[in-house]
PDB file of C-alpha atoms in Angstrom:
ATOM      1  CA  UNK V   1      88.346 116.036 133.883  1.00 50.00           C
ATOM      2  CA  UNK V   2      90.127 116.038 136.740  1.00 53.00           C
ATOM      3  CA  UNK V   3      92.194 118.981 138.183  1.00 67.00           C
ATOM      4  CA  UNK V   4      95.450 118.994 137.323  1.00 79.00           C
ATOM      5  CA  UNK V   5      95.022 116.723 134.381  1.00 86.00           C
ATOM      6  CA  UNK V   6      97.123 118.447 131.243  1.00 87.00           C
ATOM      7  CA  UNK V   7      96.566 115.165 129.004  1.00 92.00           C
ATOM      8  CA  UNK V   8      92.632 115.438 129.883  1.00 92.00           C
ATOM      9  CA  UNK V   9      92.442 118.727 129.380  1.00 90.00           C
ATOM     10  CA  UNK V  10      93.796 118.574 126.102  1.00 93.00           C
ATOM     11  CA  UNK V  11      91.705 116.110 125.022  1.00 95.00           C
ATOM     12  CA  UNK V  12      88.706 118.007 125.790  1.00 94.00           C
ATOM     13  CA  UNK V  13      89.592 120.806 124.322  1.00 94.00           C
ATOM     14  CA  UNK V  14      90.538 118.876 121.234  1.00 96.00           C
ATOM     15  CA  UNK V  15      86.637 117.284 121.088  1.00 96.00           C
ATOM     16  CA  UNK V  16      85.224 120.603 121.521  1.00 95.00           C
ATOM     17  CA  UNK V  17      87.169 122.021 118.857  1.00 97.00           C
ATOM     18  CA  UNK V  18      85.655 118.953 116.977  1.00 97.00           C
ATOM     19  CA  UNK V  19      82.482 119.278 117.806  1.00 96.00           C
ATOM     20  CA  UNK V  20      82.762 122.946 116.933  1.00 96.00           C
ATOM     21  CA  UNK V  21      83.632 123.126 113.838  1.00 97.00           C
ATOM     22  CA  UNK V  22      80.572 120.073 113.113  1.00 97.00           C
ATOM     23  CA  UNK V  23      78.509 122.700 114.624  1.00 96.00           C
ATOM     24  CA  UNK V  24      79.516 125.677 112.461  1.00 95.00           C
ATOM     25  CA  UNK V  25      79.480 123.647 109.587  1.00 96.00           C
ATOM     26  CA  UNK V  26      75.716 123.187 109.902  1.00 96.00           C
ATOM     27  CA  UNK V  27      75.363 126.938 111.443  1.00 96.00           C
ATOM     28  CA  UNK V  28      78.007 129.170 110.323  1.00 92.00           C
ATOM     29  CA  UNK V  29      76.230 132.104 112.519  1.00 93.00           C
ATOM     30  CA  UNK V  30      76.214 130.015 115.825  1.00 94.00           C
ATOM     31  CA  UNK V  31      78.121 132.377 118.281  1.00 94.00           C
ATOM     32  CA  UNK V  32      78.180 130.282 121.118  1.00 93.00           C
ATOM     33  CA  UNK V  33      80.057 127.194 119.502  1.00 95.00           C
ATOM     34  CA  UNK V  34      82.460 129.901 117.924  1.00 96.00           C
ATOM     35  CA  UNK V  35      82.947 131.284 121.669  1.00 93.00           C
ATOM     36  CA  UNK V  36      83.185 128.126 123.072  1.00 91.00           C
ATOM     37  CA  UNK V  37      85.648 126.492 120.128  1.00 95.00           C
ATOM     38  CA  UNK V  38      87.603 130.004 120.468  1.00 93.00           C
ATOM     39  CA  UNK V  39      88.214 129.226 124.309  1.00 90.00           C
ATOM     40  CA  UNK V  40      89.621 125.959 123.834  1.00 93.00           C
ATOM     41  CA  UNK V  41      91.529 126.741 120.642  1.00 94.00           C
ATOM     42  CA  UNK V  42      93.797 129.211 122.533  1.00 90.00           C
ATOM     43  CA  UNK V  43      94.129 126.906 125.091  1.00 89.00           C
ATOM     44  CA  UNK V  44      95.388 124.603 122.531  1.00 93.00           C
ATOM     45  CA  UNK V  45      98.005 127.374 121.709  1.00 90.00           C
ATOM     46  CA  UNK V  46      96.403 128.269 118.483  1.00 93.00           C
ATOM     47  CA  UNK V  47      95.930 131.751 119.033  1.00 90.00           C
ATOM     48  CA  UNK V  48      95.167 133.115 115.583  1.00 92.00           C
ATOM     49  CA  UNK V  49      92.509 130.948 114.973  1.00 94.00           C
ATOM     50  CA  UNK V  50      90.722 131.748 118.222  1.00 92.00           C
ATOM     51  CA  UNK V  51      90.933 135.139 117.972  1.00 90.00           C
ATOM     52  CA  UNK V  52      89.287 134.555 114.247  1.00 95.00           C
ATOM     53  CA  UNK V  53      86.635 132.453 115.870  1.00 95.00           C
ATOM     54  CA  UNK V  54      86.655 135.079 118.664  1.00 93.00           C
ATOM     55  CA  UNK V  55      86.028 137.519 116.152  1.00 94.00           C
ATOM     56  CA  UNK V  56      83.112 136.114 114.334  1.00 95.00           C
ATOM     57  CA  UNK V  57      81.326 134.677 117.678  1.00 95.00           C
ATOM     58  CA  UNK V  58      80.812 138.595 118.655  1.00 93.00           C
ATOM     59  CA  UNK V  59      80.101 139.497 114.984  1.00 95.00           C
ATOM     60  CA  UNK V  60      77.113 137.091 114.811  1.00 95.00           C
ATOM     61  CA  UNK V  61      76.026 137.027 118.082  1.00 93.00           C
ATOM     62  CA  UNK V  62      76.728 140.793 119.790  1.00 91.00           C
ATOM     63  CA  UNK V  63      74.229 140.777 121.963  1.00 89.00           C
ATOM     64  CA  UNK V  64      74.601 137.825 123.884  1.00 91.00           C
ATOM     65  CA  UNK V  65      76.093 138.686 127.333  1.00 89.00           C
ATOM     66  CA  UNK V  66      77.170 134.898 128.380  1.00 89.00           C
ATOM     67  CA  UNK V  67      79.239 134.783 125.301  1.00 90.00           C
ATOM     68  CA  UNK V  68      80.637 138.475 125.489  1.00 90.00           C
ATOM     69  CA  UNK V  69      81.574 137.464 129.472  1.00 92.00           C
ATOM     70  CA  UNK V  70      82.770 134.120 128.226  1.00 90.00           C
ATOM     71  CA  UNK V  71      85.581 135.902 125.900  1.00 91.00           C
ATOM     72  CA  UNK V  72      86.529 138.482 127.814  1.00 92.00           C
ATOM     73  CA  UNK V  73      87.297 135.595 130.656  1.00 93.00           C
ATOM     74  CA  UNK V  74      89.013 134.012 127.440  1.00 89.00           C
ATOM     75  CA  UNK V  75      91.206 137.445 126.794  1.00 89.00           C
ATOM     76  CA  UNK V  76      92.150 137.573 130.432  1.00 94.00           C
ATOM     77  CA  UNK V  77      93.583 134.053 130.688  1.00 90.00           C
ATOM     78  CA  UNK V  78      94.396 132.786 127.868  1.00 86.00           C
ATOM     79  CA  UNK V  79      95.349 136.188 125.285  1.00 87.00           C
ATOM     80  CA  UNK V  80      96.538 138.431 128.188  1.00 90.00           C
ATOM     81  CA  UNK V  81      94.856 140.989 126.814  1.00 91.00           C
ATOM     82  CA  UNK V  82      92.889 143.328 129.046  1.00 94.00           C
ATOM     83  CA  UNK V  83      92.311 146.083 127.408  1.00 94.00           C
ATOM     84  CA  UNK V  84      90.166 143.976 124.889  1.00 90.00           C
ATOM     85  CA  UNK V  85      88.385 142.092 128.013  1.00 93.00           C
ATOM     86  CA  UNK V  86      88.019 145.797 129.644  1.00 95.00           C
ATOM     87  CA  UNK V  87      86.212 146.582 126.627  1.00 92.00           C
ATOM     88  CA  UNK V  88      84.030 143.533 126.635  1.00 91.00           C
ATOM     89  CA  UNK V  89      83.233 143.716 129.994  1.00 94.00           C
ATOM     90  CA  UNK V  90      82.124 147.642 130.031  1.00 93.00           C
ATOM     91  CA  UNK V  91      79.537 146.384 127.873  1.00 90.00           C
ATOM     92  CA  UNK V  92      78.769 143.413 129.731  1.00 89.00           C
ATOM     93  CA  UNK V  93      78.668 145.551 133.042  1.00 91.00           C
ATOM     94  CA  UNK V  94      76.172 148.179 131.150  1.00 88.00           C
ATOM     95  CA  UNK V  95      73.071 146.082 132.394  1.00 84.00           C
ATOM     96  CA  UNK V  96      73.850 143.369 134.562  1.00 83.00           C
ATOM     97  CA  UNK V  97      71.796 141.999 137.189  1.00 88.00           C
ATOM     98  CA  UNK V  98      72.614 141.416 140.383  1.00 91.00           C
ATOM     99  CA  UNK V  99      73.643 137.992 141.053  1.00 90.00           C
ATOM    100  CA  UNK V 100      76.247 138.541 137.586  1.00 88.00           C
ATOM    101  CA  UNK V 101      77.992 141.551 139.594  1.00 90.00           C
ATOM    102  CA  UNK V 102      78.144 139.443 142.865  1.00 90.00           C
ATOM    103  CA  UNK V 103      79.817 136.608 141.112  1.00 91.00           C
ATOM    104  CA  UNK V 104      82.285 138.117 138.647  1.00 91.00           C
ATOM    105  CA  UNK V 105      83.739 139.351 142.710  1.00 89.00           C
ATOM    106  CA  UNK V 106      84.168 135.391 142.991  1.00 92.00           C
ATOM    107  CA  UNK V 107      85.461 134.648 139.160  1.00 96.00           C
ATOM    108  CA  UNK V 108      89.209 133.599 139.669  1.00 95.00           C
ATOM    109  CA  UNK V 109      88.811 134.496 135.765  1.00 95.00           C
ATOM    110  CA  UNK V 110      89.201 138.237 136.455  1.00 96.00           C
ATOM    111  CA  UNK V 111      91.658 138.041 138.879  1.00 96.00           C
ATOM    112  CA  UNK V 112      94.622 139.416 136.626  1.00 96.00           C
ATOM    113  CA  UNK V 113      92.332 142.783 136.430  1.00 96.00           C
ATOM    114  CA  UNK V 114      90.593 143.253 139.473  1.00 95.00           C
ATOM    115  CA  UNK V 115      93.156 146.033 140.346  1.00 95.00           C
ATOM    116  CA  UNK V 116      92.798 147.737 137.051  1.00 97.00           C
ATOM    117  CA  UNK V 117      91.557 151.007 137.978  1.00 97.00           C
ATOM    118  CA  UNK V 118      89.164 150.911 134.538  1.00 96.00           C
ATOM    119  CA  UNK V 119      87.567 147.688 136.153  1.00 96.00           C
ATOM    120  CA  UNK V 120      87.076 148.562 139.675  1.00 95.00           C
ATOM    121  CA  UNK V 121      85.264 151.633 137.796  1.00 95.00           C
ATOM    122  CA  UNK V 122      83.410 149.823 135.594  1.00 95.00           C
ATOM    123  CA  UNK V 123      82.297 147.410 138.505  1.00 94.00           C
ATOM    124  CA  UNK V 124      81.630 150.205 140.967  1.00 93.00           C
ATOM    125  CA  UNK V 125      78.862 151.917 138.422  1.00 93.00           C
ATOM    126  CA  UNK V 126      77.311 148.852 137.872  1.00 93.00           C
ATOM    127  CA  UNK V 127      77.086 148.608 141.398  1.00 93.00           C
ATOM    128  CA  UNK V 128      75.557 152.179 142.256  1.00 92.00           C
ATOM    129  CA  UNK V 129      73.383 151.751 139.237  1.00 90.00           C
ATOM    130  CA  UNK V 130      71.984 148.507 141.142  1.00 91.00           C
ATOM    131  CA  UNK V 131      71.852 149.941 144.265  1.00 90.00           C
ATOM    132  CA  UNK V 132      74.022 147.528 145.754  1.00 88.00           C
ATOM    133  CA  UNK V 133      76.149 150.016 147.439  1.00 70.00           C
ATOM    134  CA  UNK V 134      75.211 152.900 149.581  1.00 53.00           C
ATOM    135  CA  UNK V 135      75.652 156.808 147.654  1.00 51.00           C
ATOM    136  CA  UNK V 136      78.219 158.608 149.688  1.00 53.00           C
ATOM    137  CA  UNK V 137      76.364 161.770 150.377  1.00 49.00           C
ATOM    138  CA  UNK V 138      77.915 165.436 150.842  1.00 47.00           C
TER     139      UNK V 138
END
C-alpha cells in the first residue's frame, strides 16, 4: 500500500484483522497473530479490543522480544501510552543485541519518547552493557 493511502490502509488492516482471528481460531495461544491483529485493530480505532488482544499476545507469548518491541511501537503510536511501552521496552532493552539498539535510534516508532528521560536511560545501559559506548572514567 502506498503512502498516504487511508482507504488502503484500512483495507489492510481490515484483512489482517481477518486473517487474525482465522488464525486464533485454529491457535488460540498464537502471540504473534494476536500482536499483529492488536496493531491493526487500534489502528482501526477499536481500542478495547486491541488492548484485549494486546493483552493475551504477551500472556501467551512473554518471551518473544519481536512481539514485546512490536507492542510497545503499538502503545507509542497508536494508544499514546508510554509508560506501558517504557515498560515493554525495559524488558526488551534487558538483552538486546547490537544491531536492535542501533536501529530502535532509526525507528520513527519511538520518536514520541526518545526524550523521555526513563528511555534515554534505559537505552544508555543497554548501550554500556554492549560496549557500544566508551565508560567515562574518573
Amino acid at each position: 500500500i502506498a503512502l498516504g493511502d487511508r482507504e488502503g490502509a484500512i483495507a489492510a488492516a481490515r484483512i489482517n484483522v481477518e486473517r487474525t482471528e482465522q488464525a486464533i481460531a485454529q491457535d488460540q495461544n498464537n502471540g504473534v497473530a494476536l500482536g499483529h491483529g492488536a496493531y491493526s485493530l487500534a489502528y482501526l480505532g477499536e481500542i478495547d479490543r486491541a488492548r484485549d488482544w494486546t493483552r493475551r499476545a504477551l500472556l501467551v507469548d512473554p518471551d518473544n522480544q519481536t512481539l514485546r518491541y512490536n507492542i510497545a511501537c503499538s502503545m507509542i503510536v497508536n494508544f499514546k501510552d508510554l509508560d506501558a511501552a517504557l515498560e515493554l521496552l525495559g524488558r526488551y532493552f534487558a538483552q538486546p543485541s547490537a544491531s536492535l539498539v542501533h536501529y530502535t535510534e532509526k525507528d520513527p516508532d519511538l520518536d514520541d519518547i526518545r526524550d523521555d528521560p526513563r528511555f534515554q536511560a534505559i537505552v544508555a545501559d543497554a548501550k554500556k552493557r554492549l560496549g557500544l559506548e566508551p565508560i567515562a572514567s574518573d
